[in-house]
Amino acid sequence: MQKLTGRGAMRSPGAPSLRNEIERLFWVQIATGITSEKAAHAVGVSTAVGTRWFRHRGGMPLSMSNHISGRYLSFAEREEIGLLRAQSVGVREIARRLGRSPSTISRELTRNAATRCGLLEYRASVAQWKAELVANRPKSAKLVTNPRLHQYVRDRLEGKVQDADGREISGPRQAPFKGRNKPHRSDRKWVNGWSPEQIANRLQIDFPDDESMRISHEAIYQALYIQGRGALKRELVSCLRSGRALRVPRARAQAKVWAHVSEDVMISSRPAEVEDRAVPGHWEGDLIIGLNRSAIGTLVERSTRFTMLVHLPREKGYGLIPRTKNGPALAGYGAVSMANALKKTVADLPIELWRSLTWDRGKELSDHARFTIESGVKVFFADPHSPWQRGTNENTNGLLREYFPKGTDLSRWSAQEIQAVAHVLNTRPRKVLGWKTPAEALNEYLKSVQQSSVATTG
């Protein structure tokens, strides 16, 4: 091997491996916010491979996010070299056609050729595998080469909890780490739990004159999430506040949360007449949440402040069927249940009073497209973390907390009982309405609509 190629013996590649170029395309797809399964399908590899890539790198592509410099031969060029070589084309002619130096082609044909049966045979797949293998320049992590720094970081991540007198407090026992996120609705291990940012900045205070005791918070995250670095144990991710076993790309997190909100249903696309409150019929909506996943839907008309409450009873099987991931929503405000309840509420008022509905960003109205088709009411969603865009609804929810306090079970109230509360609000005089009640303001509008229709007919 040394004599033929100028390199020492290398392990057999076996079946042609998936090239780094394909993995780079995979991470480009991940950056758009899609799942690893969809990204794998987009680049033409199996879902198992995509999942393995994502987990092996902890959701952090690092070098895979960088483009390969043009000074290196690509796989397409190696395929062209293989085809031309099989046609007995000379080295200089191959170099001329590819726009490369003849020495580059000569070196490629020798160093990266397959050596089966003691002969040099150039194949693009083997050449690419060899090139990627020798291109790796693994660098030892600082937490591996500096034991004192490693011990400092580890102690602040998973160190024992102590009281003011220095006595250790054991706390609860946590289930064994299985490579997943923190345990859901169960005990977590009590640890110091410093964040990587706190550790990185505290080092400068504790060791002001020791430059070897320096590390960035990003390096700590990489040591936790990326397998094979050997710096920190993988299970230490459970000591982070999030307890997240894998880093989730920001685009994916946003896409996952707001997947049901497209550009055409954003509040910026709402008609201009909604803003001045001159014409009734534009509503704001949300949920008030209670104990044990109970909820009541709230609807407020922007002009008259008329309030309607949506009864959301438990679905059949709630409390009997064990909760399963991606299972049916039985709490009463799943997407389908919410859309059906709103459609039933819309039918109780004249069509003139239902022009649009502005909702919070919650997933309970992710079935808004079907609701719009069946009811004719256009749905819009407020911007993230912008409750003031639905100020009337937020104020009404505050009034409703007098009757439905936080931390109480809202499922115990019947539809008749919550409508009685709505009646109380609708018959209470409001300063913004000139001390009229919302019910009176709504009745005046309906009478004016009826008189104008009669006059038009006459």
Tab-separated table of C-alpha atoms in Angstrom:
chain	number	residue	atom	x	y	z
A	1	MET	CA	0.000	0.000	0.000
A	2	GLN	CA	2.755	2.426	0.957
A	3	LYS	CA	4.654	1.624	-2.217
A	4	LEU	CA	1.655	1.891	-4.552
A	5	THR	CA	-0.115	4.956	-3.148
A	6	GLY	CA	2.336	6.679	-0.866
A	7	ARG	CA	-0.033	6.090	2.077
A	8	GLY	CA	-0.132	3.529	4.809
A	9	ALA	CA	-2.737	0.778	4.945
A	10	MET	CA	-6.320	1.965	5.428
A	11	ARG	CA	-9.309	0.041	6.647
A	12	SER	CA	-11.616	-1.367	4.006
A	13	PRO	CA	-14.517	0.982	3.186
A	14	GLY	CA	-16.925	-1.902	2.661
A	15	ALA	CA	-20.079	-0.663	0.986
A	16	PRO	CA	-19.792	2.893	-0.449
A	17	SER	CA	-20.547	5.305	2.381
A	18	LEU	CA	-22.870	8.270	2.174
A	19	ARG	CA	-20.799	11.271	1.234
A	20	ASN	CA	-20.333	14.351	3.368
A	21	GLU	CA	-21.878	16.366	0.536
A	22	ILE	CA	-25.174	14.566	1.076
A	23	GLU	CA	-25.016	15.157	4.827
A	24	ARG	CA	-24.376	18.845	4.183
A	25	LEU	CA	-27.509	18.977	2.036
A	26	PHE	CA	-29.333	17.213	4.871
A	27	TRP	CA	-28.363	19.971	7.338
A	28	VAL	CA	-29.414	22.628	4.834
A	29	GLN	CA	-32.859	21.033	4.855
A	30	ILE	CA	-32.857	20.870	8.661
A	31	ALA	CA	-32.167	24.609	8.772
A	32	THR	CA	-35.494	25.245	7.017
A	33	GLY	CA	-37.330	23.862	10.047
A	34	ILE	CA	-38.419	20.423	8.824
A	35	THR	CA	-37.927	17.186	10.740
A	36	SER	CA	-34.967	14.852	10.245
A	37	GLU	CA	-37.255	12.297	8.560
A	38	LYS	CA	-38.436	14.819	5.942
A	39	ALA	CA	-34.912	16.145	5.474
A	40	ALA	CA	-33.649	12.605	4.867
A	41	HIS	CA	-36.350	12.035	2.263
A	42	ALA	CA	-35.453	15.330	0.556
A	43	VAL	CA	-31.807	14.326	0.058
A	44	GLY	CA	-32.580	10.730	-0.880
A	45	VAL	CA	-31.424	8.772	2.171
A	46	SER	CA	-33.349	6.558	4.558
A	47	THR	CA	-35.079	8.030	7.601
A	48	ALA	CA	-32.854	5.873	9.823
A	49	VAL	CA	-29.759	7.540	8.361
A	50	GLY	CA	-31.240	11.015	8.814
A	51	THR	CA	-32.163	10.288	12.419
A	52	ARG	CA	-28.682	8.877	13.094
A	53	TRP	CA	-27.013	11.971	11.615
A	54	PHE	CA	-29.154	14.274	13.721
A	55	ARG	CA	-28.632	12.385	16.984
A	56	HIS	CA	-24.923	11.757	16.431
A	57	ARG	CA	-24.259	15.479	16.064
A	58	GLY	CA	-26.726	16.424	18.786
A	59	GLY	CA	-28.669	18.657	16.410
A	60	MET	CA	-25.512	20.744	15.855
A	61	PRO	CA	-24.034	20.517	12.321
A	62	LEU	CA	-20.877	22.579	13.104
A	63	SER	CA	-18.414	21.817	10.267
A	64	MET	CA	-21.195	20.324	8.165
A	65	SER	CA	-22.740	23.780	7.841
A	66	ASN	CA	-19.615	25.068	6.051
A	67	HIS	CA	-19.244	24.804	2.299
A	68	ILE	CA	-16.273	22.886	0.891
A	69	SER	CA	-13.618	25.084	-0.652
A	70	GLY	CA	-13.323	24.917	-4.431
A	71	ARG	CA	-9.658	23.993	-4.142
A	72	TYR	CA	-10.720	20.433	-3.273
A	73	LEU	CA	-12.021	17.971	-5.830
A	74	SER	CA	-15.757	17.298	-5.620
A	75	PHE	CA	-17.457	13.938	-6.068
A	76	ALA	CA	-18.754	15.038	-9.483
A	77	GLU	CA	-15.187	15.767	-10.581
A	78	ARG	CA	-14.013	12.416	-9.282
A	79	GLU	CA	-16.759	10.700	-11.263
A	80	GLU	CA	-15.580	12.546	-14.370
A	81	ILE	CA	-11.994	11.494	-13.677
A	82	GLY	CA	-13.107	7.873	-13.322
A	83	LEU	CA	-15.004	7.935	-16.629
A	84	LEU	CA	-12.173	9.601	-18.540
A	85	ARG	CA	-9.598	7.267	-17.027
A	86	ALA	CA	-11.663	4.257	-18.108
A	87	GLN	CA	-11.489	5.689	-21.665
A	88	SER	CA	-7.670	5.796	-21.383
A	89	VAL	CA	-7.598	9.592	-21.529
A	90	GLY	CA	-4.244	11.025	-20.426
A	91	VAL	CA	-3.638	12.933	-17.214
A	92	ARG	CA	-3.007	16.272	-18.928
A	93	GLU	CA	-6.155	15.973	-21.047
A	94	ILE	CA	-8.248	15.157	-17.963
A	95	ALA	CA	-6.744	18.169	-16.206
A	96	ARG	CA	-7.518	20.411	-19.187
A	97	ARG	CA	-11.148	19.287	-19.346
A	98	LEU	CA	-11.681	19.768	-15.604
A	99	GLY	CA	-9.741	23.007	-15.372
A	100	ARG	CA	-7.328	21.537	-12.832
A	101	SER	CA	-3.585	21.210	-12.559
A	102	PRO	CA	-2.110	18.005	-14.061
A	103	SER	CA	-0.274	17.378	-10.781
A	104	THR	CA	-3.647	17.439	-8.957
A	105	ILE	CA	-5.062	14.772	-11.280
A	106	SER	CA	-1.899	12.651	-11.102
A	107	ARG	CA	-1.845	12.786	-7.328
A	108	GLU	CA	-5.571	11.949	-7.171
A	109	LEU	CA	-5.183	8.900	-9.417
A	110	THR	CA	-2.408	7.562	-7.204
A	111	ARG	CA	-3.273	8.485	-3.626
A	112	ASN	CA	-7.030	7.863	-3.685
A	113	ALA	CA	-7.160	4.852	-6.001
A	114	ALA	CA	-8.506	1.489	-4.858
A	115	THR	CA	-5.790	-1.122	-4.281
A	116	ARG	CA	-7.734	-4.328	-4.545
A	117	CYS	CA	-5.615	-7.341	-5.576
A	118	GLY	CA	-2.500	-5.185	-5.268
A	119	LEU	CA	-3.374	-3.093	-8.327
A	120	LEU	CA	-4.342	0.574	-8.635
A	121	GLU	CA	-7.915	0.972	-9.866
A	122	TYR	CA	-9.566	4.372	-9.697
A	123	ARG	CA	-13.215	4.423	-8.565
A	124	ALA	CA	-14.979	7.645	-7.635
A	125	SER	CA	-16.798	6.257	-4.574
A	126	VAL	CA	-13.613	4.835	-3.018
A	127	ALA	CA	-11.659	7.971	-3.885
A	128	GLN	CA	-14.255	10.171	-2.203
A	129	TRP	CA	-14.246	7.947	0.886
A	130	LYS	CA	-10.457	8.123	1.167
A	131	ALA	CA	-10.390	11.879	0.659
A	132	GLU	CA	-12.991	12.480	3.384
A	133	LEU	CA	-11.263	10.071	5.752
A	134	VAL	CA	-7.849	11.760	5.560
A	135	ALA	CA	-9.427	15.233	5.558
A	136	ASN	CA	-10.632	14.755	9.136
A	137	ARG	CA	-8.549	16.783	11.543
A	138	PRO	CA	-9.959	15.832	14.944
A	139	LYS	CA	-8.954	18.273	17.648
A	140	SER	CA	-9.038	17.262	21.286
A	141	ALA	CA	-11.629	19.168	23.256
A	142	LYS	CA	-10.318	21.523	25.927
A	143	LEU	CA	-12.370	19.688	28.548
A	144	VAL	CA	-10.428	16.520	27.687
A	145	THR	CA	-6.945	18.003	27.833
A	146	ASN	CA	-7.531	20.100	30.977
A	147	PRO	CA	-8.681	17.862	33.891
A	148	ARG	CA	-9.004	20.798	36.310
A	149	LEU	CA	-11.299	22.687	33.954
A	150	HIS	CA	-13.271	19.483	33.318
A	151	GLN	CA	-13.795	18.951	37.042
A	152	TYR	CA	-14.863	22.586	37.553
A	153	VAL	CA	-17.470	22.411	34.774
A	154	ARG	CA	-18.777	19.022	35.869
A	155	ASP	CA	-19.121	20.050	39.526
A	156	ARG	CA	-21.207	23.061	38.601
A	157	LEU	CA	-23.390	21.056	36.275
A	158	GLU	CA	-24.124	17.986	38.402
A	159	GLY	CA	-22.632	18.901	41.785
A	160	LYS	CA	-24.531	17.862	44.896
A	161	VAL	CA	-27.019	20.268	46.451
A	162	GLN	CA	-25.823	21.506	49.852
A	163	ASP	CA	-27.469	23.551	52.573
A	164	ALA	CA	-25.953	26.641	54.217
A	165	ASP	CA	-23.935	24.442	56.590
A	166	GLY	CA	-22.409	22.389	53.768
A	167	ARG	CA	-24.496	19.265	54.325
A	168	GLU	CA	-25.459	17.376	51.192
A	169	ILE	CA	-29.153	17.129	50.367
A	170	SER	CA	-29.818	14.068	48.266
A	171	GLY	CA	-33.217	15.063	46.893
A	172	PRO	CA	-35.392	12.705	44.823
A	173	ARG	CA	-34.108	9.901	42.639
A	174	GLN	CA	-34.420	10.320	38.906
A	175	ALA	CA	-35.134	7.554	36.442
A	176	PRO	CA	-32.080	6.317	34.487
A	177	PHE	CA	-31.120	8.427	31.475
A	178	LYS	CA	-32.245	6.824	28.195
A	179	GLY	CA	-31.036	9.414	25.718
A	180	ARG	CA	-34.338	11.265	25.807
A	181	ASN	CA	-35.485	14.562	27.275
A	182	LYS	CA	-36.032	15.169	30.976
A	183	PRO	CA	-38.662	12.945	32.604
A	184	HIS	CA	-42.168	14.237	32.014
A	185	ARG	CA	-44.235	14.891	35.126
A	186	SER	CA	-41.826	12.998	37.387
A	187	ASP	CA	-38.928	13.758	39.705
A	188	ARG	CA	-35.656	15.214	38.434
A	189	LYS	CA	-32.284	14.870	40.088
A	190	TRP	CA	-31.321	17.793	42.325
A	191	VAL	CA	-27.999	19.258	41.127
A	192	ASN	CA	-26.220	22.599	41.143
A	193	GLY	CA	-27.534	23.096	37.641
A	194	TRP	CA	-25.419	26.072	36.570
A	195	SER	CA	-26.023	27.040	32.965
A	196	PRO	CA	-23.034	26.885	30.577
A	197	GLU	CA	-23.148	30.679	30.310
A	198	GLN	CA	-22.926	31.040	34.096
A	199	ILE	CA	-19.992	28.610	34.216
A	200	ALA	CA	-18.094	30.333	31.395
A	201	ASN	CA	-18.427	33.792	32.939
A	202	ARG	CA	-17.773	32.687	36.518
A	203	LEU	CA	-14.425	31.197	35.487
A	204	GLN	CA	-13.121	34.703	34.810
A	205	ILE	CA	-13.948	35.704	38.398
A	206	ASP	CA	-12.702	32.561	40.136
A	207	PHE	CA	-9.483	32.341	38.068
A	208	PRO	CA	-8.654	35.905	36.972
A	209	ASP	CA	-4.961	35.156	36.318
A	210	ASP	CA	-5.203	31.630	34.934
A	211	GLU	CA	-5.834	31.760	31.173
A	212	SER	CA	-5.991	27.977	30.996
A	213	MET	CA	-9.260	28.087	32.970
A	214	ARG	CA	-11.271	29.588	30.163
A	215	ILE	CA	-13.982	28.034	28.019
A	216	SER	CA	-16.941	29.381	26.087
A	217	HIS	CA	-20.498	28.351	26.883
A	218	GLU	CA	-20.862	27.077	23.320
A	219	ALA	CA	-17.947	24.666	23.836
A	220	ILE	CA	-19.712	23.273	26.911
A	221	TYR	CA	-22.914	22.762	24.927
A	222	GLN	CA	-20.940	20.967	22.192
A	223	ALA	CA	-19.275	18.715	24.756
A	224	LEU	CA	-22.722	17.774	26.090
A	225	TYR	CA	-24.598	17.269	22.855
A	226	ILE	CA	-22.087	15.882	20.347
A	227	GLN	CA	-21.319	12.189	20.703
A	228	GLY	CA	-17.743	11.040	20.380
A	229	ARG	CA	-16.114	14.122	21.882
A	230	GLY	CA	-15.430	12.285	25.110
A	231	ALA	CA	-15.446	15.472	27.174
A	232	LEU	CA	-18.614	15.215	29.252
A	233	LYS	CA	-20.969	12.307	29.847
A	234	ARG	CA	-24.003	12.363	27.601
A	235	GLU	CA	-26.431	12.025	30.516
A	236	LEU	CA	-25.304	15.406	31.906
A	237	VAL	CA	-27.742	17.062	29.499
A	238	SER	CA	-30.398	16.216	32.101
A	239	CYS	CA	-28.660	18.727	34.410
A	240	LEU	CA	-29.494	21.581	32.042
A	241	ARG	CA	-32.625	23.504	32.913
A	242	SER	CA	-34.324	22.497	29.684
A	243	GLY	CA	-33.256	18.863	30.131
A	244	ARG	CA	-33.242	18.615	26.355
A	245	ALA	CA	-31.346	15.600	25.030
A	246	LEU	CA	-30.874	17.098	21.565
A	247	ARG	CA	-30.480	20.648	20.414
A	248	VAL	CA	-33.450	21.729	18.324
A	249	PRO	CA	-32.743	24.117	15.421
A	250	ARG	CA	-34.507	27.436	15.937
A	251	ALA	CA	-36.288	27.237	12.585
A	252	ARG	CA	-37.707	23.823	13.472
A	253	ALA	CA	-38.925	25.000	16.879
A	254	GLN	CA	-40.717	27.951	15.323
A	255	ALA	CA	-42.160	25.880	12.506
A	256	LYS	CA	-43.394	23.249	14.951
A	257	VAL	CA	-45.152	25.755	17.184
A	258	TRP	CA	-46.627	28.018	14.545
A	259	ALA	CA	-47.101	25.564	11.680
A	260	HIS	CA	-50.826	26.360	11.518
A	261	VAL	CA	-50.217	30.109	11.043
A	262	SER	CA	-49.485	31.087	7.447
A	263	GLU	CA	-48.848	34.557	6.058
A	264	ASP	CA	-52.405	35.054	4.767
A	265	VAL	CA	-53.942	34.594	8.243
A	266	MET	CA	-51.591	36.928	10.101
A	267	ILE	CA	-53.090	39.954	11.838
A	268	SER	CA	-51.312	42.195	9.319
A	269	SER	CA	-53.657	40.791	6.642
A	270	ARG	CA	-56.765	41.747	8.622
A	271	PRO	CA	-59.129	44.300	6.952
A	272	ALA	CA	-58.544	47.951	7.892
A	273	GLU	CA	-62.141	48.360	9.114
A	274	VAL	CA	-61.340	46.117	12.086
A	275	GLU	CA	-58.974	48.654	13.617
A	276	ASP	CA	-61.399	51.590	14.079
A	277	ARG	CA	-64.155	49.442	15.688
A	278	ALA	CA	-66.778	51.335	13.669
A	279	VAL	CA	-68.527	48.260	12.296
A	280	PRO	CA	-69.557	45.449	14.682
A	281	GLY	CA	-68.917	41.861	13.694
A	282	HIS	CA	-65.183	41.566	14.326
A	283	TRP	CA	-64.345	39.341	17.288
A	284	GLU	CA	-61.352	38.457	19.418
A	285	GLY	CA	-60.974	35.024	20.987
A	286	ASP	CA	-58.870	32.972	23.356
A	287	LEU	CA	-59.052	30.298	26.059
A	288	ILE	CA	-58.959	30.613	29.818
A	289	ILE	CA	-57.238	27.532	31.209
A	290	GLY	CA	-58.081	25.827	34.487
A	291	LEU	CA	-56.969	22.863	36.530
A	292	ASN	CA	-56.617	19.376	34.983
A	293	ARG	CA	-56.506	20.672	31.407
A	294	SER	CA	-59.930	22.265	31.620
A	295	ALA	CA	-60.785	25.341	29.551
A	296	ILE	CA	-63.518	27.770	28.500
A	297	GLY	CA	-63.481	29.600	25.177
A	298	THR	CA	-63.987	33.368	25.270
A	299	LEU	CA	-65.245	35.531	22.390
A	300	VAL	CA	-65.555	39.330	22.579
A	301	GLU	CA	-66.947	41.638	19.906
A	302	ARG	CA	-64.543	44.545	19.423
A	303	SER	CA	-67.121	47.304	18.900
A	304	THR	CA	-69.876	46.527	21.440
A	305	ARG	CA	-67.757	44.438	23.881
A	306	PHE	CA	-70.437	41.738	23.739
A	307	THR	CA	-69.089	38.523	25.274
A	308	MET	CA	-69.844	34.923	24.401
A	309	LEU	CA	-68.435	31.914	26.271
A	310	VAL	CA	-67.796	28.601	24.523
A	311	HIS	CA	-68.519	25.456	26.527
A	312	LEU	CA	-65.758	22.863	26.034
A	313	PRO	CA	-66.795	19.625	27.780
A	314	ARG	CA	-64.516	16.617	28.103
A	315	GLU	CA	-64.451	14.185	25.210
A	316	LYS	CA	-65.596	10.609	25.726
A	317	GLY	CA	-62.854	8.518	27.305
A	318	TYR	CA	-61.068	11.347	29.128
A	319	GLY	CA	-59.474	9.982	32.299
A	320	LEU	CA	-60.009	6.397	31.136
A	321	ILE	CA	-57.762	6.203	28.095
A	322	PRO	CA	-54.048	6.626	29.004
A	323	ARG	CA	-52.433	9.721	27.542
A	324	THR	CA	-50.382	8.815	24.486
A	325	LYS	CA	-48.098	10.885	22.319
A	326	ASN	CA	-49.952	12.176	19.252
A	327	GLY	CA	-53.066	10.493	20.590
A	328	PRO	CA	-56.613	11.886	20.517
A	329	ALA	CA	-57.202	15.227	22.277
A	330	LEU	CA	-59.816	14.421	24.927
A	331	ALA	CA	-59.509	17.454	27.206
A	332	GLY	CA	-62.190	19.326	25.258
A	333	TYR	CA	-60.183	21.925	23.375
A	334	GLY	CA	-58.399	19.902	20.730
A	335	ALA	CA	-58.321	21.321	17.212
A	336	VAL	CA	-61.397	19.437	15.975
A	337	SER	CA	-63.423	19.957	19.179
A	338	MET	CA	-62.577	23.666	19.247
A	339	ALA	CA	-63.568	24.241	15.625
A	340	ASN	CA	-66.860	22.396	16.111
A	341	ALA	CA	-67.687	24.336	19.281
A	342	LEU	CA	-66.949	27.674	17.595
A	343	LYS	CA	-69.062	26.746	14.587
A	344	LYS	CA	-71.968	25.964	16.892
A	345	THR	CA	-71.508	29.317	18.660
A	346	VAL	CA	-71.428	31.250	15.389
A	347	ALA	CA	-74.806	29.801	14.418
A	348	ASP	CA	-76.460	31.449	17.454
A	349	LEU	CA	-76.062	35.016	16.118
A	350	PRO	CA	-77.089	36.717	12.849
A	351	ILE	CA	-74.642	36.517	9.975
A	352	GLU	CA	-74.126	40.307	10.070
A	353	LEU	CA	-72.327	39.901	13.388
A	354	TRP	CA	-69.658	37.474	12.146
A	355	ARG	CA	-67.127	39.111	9.848
A	356	SER	CA	-63.769	38.050	11.310
A	357	LEU	CA	-62.172	36.407	14.329
A	358	THR	CA	-58.739	37.278	15.719
A	359	TRP	CA	-57.277	34.487	17.843
A	360	ASP	CA	-54.229	33.881	19.958
A	361	ARG	CA	-51.400	31.698	18.562
A	362	GLY	CA	-52.603	28.565	20.341
A	363	LYS	CA	-52.821	25.247	18.517
A	364	GLU	CA	-56.416	24.770	19.636
A	365	LEU	CA	-57.501	26.629	16.479
A	366	SER	CA	-55.124	24.886	14.097
A	367	ASP	CA	-58.206	23.560	12.272
A	368	HIS	CA	-59.154	27.144	11.371
A	369	ALA	CA	-59.254	26.436	7.619
A	370	ARG	CA	-62.172	24.020	7.991
A	371	PHE	CA	-63.888	26.379	10.430
A	372	THR	CA	-63.651	29.229	7.903
A	373	ILE	CA	-65.041	27.112	5.070
A	374	GLU	CA	-67.993	25.810	7.103
A	375	SER	CA	-68.864	29.052	8.931
A	376	GLY	CA	-67.718	31.750	6.521
A	377	VAL	CA	-65.816	33.561	9.296
A	378	LYS	CA	-62.265	34.550	8.354
A	379	VAL	CA	-59.724	33.762	11.104
A	380	PHE	CA	-56.609	35.834	11.825
A	381	PHE	CA	-53.824	35.202	14.337
A	382	ALA	CA	-51.993	37.736	16.472
A	383	ASP	CA	-48.212	38.059	16.387
A	384	PRO	CA	-46.185	35.986	18.892
A	385	HIS	CA	-45.991	37.424	22.403
A	386	SER	CA	-48.296	40.329	21.466
A	387	PRO	CA	-51.383	40.116	23.710
A	388	TRP	CA	-52.083	43.834	23.247
A	389	GLN	CA	-53.198	43.069	19.687
A	390	ARG	CA	-56.211	41.399	21.303
A	391	GLY	CA	-56.552	43.875	24.152
A	392	THR	CA	-60.339	43.680	24.401
A	393	ASN	CA	-60.209	39.909	24.813
A	394	GLU	CA	-57.380	40.064	27.359
A	395	ASN	CA	-59.321	42.595	29.428
A	396	THR	CA	-62.436	40.418	29.296
A	397	ASN	CA	-60.453	37.369	30.382
A	398	GLY	CA	-59.354	39.347	33.417
A	399	LEU	CA	-62.990	40.108	34.252
A	400	LEU	CA	-63.891	36.441	33.866
A	401	ARG	CA	-61.240	35.393	36.383
A	402	GLU	CA	-63.531	36.822	39.070
A	403	TYR	CA	-65.856	33.907	38.345
A	404	PHE	CA	-63.325	31.347	37.067
A	405	PRO	CA	-60.135	31.811	39.147
A	406	LYS	CA	-56.837	30.307	38.089
A	407	GLY	CA	-56.115	26.893	39.544
A	408	THR	CA	-59.754	25.792	39.606
A	409	ASP	CA	-61.375	23.044	37.566
A	410	LEU	CA	-63.412	24.712	34.813
A	411	SER	CA	-64.889	21.460	33.506
A	412	ARG	CA	-67.370	21.297	36.400
A	413	TRP	CA	-69.441	24.181	34.990
A	414	SER	CA	-72.264	23.407	32.562
A	415	ALA	CA	-73.071	25.391	29.443
A	416	GLN	CA	-76.023	27.010	31.218
A	417	GLU	CA	-73.843	28.152	34.106
A	418	ILE	CA	-71.116	29.744	31.982
A	419	GLN	CA	-73.742	31.481	29.821
A	420	ALA	CA	-75.127	33.006	33.016
A	421	VAL	CA	-71.703	34.527	33.658
A	422	ALA	CA	-71.611	35.869	30.095
A	423	HIS	CA	-75.044	37.409	30.680
A	424	VAL	CA	-73.700	39.206	33.743
A	425	LEU	CA	-70.941	40.828	31.695
A	426	ASN	CA	-73.267	41.722	28.832
A	427	THR	CA	-75.735	43.492	31.143
A	428	ARG	CA	-73.070	45.445	33.037
A	429	PRO	CA	-72.763	49.140	31.975
A	430	ARG	CA	-69.442	50.066	30.372
A	431	LYS	CA	-67.731	53.438	30.378
A	432	VAL	CA	-66.363	52.938	26.855
A	433	LEU	CA	-69.962	52.534	25.617
A	434	GLY	CA	-71.231	55.706	27.313
A	435	TRP	CA	-72.502	53.616	30.239
A	436	LYS	CA	-74.618	51.452	27.974
A	437	THR	CA	-74.448	47.709	28.373
A	438	PRO	CA	-72.896	45.502	25.634
A	439	ALA	CA	-76.310	43.884	25.092
A	440	GLU	CA	-77.941	47.302	24.527
A	441	ALA	CA	-75.204	48.374	22.114
A	442	LEU	CA	-75.579	45.145	20.144
A	443	ASN	CA	-79.390	45.461	20.003
A	444	GLU	CA	-79.127	49.023	18.687
A	445	TYR	CA	-76.861	47.878	15.890
A	446	LEU	CA	-79.166	44.994	14.935
A	447	LYS	CA	-82.184	47.362	14.837
A	448	SER	CA	-80.310	49.789	12.594
A	449	VAL	CA	-79.389	46.946	10.241
A	450	GLN	CA	-83.011	45.768	10.072
A	451	GLN	CA	-84.340	49.313	9.421
A	452	SER	CA	-81.833	49.916	6.648
A	453	SER	CA	-82.750	46.630	4.979
A	454	VAL	CA	-86.452	47.482	5.169
A	455	ALA	CA	-85.846	50.928	3.707
A	456	THR	CA	-83.802	49.455	0.861
A	457	THR	CA	-86.549	46.939	0.093
A	458	GLY	CA	-89.233	49.664	0.095
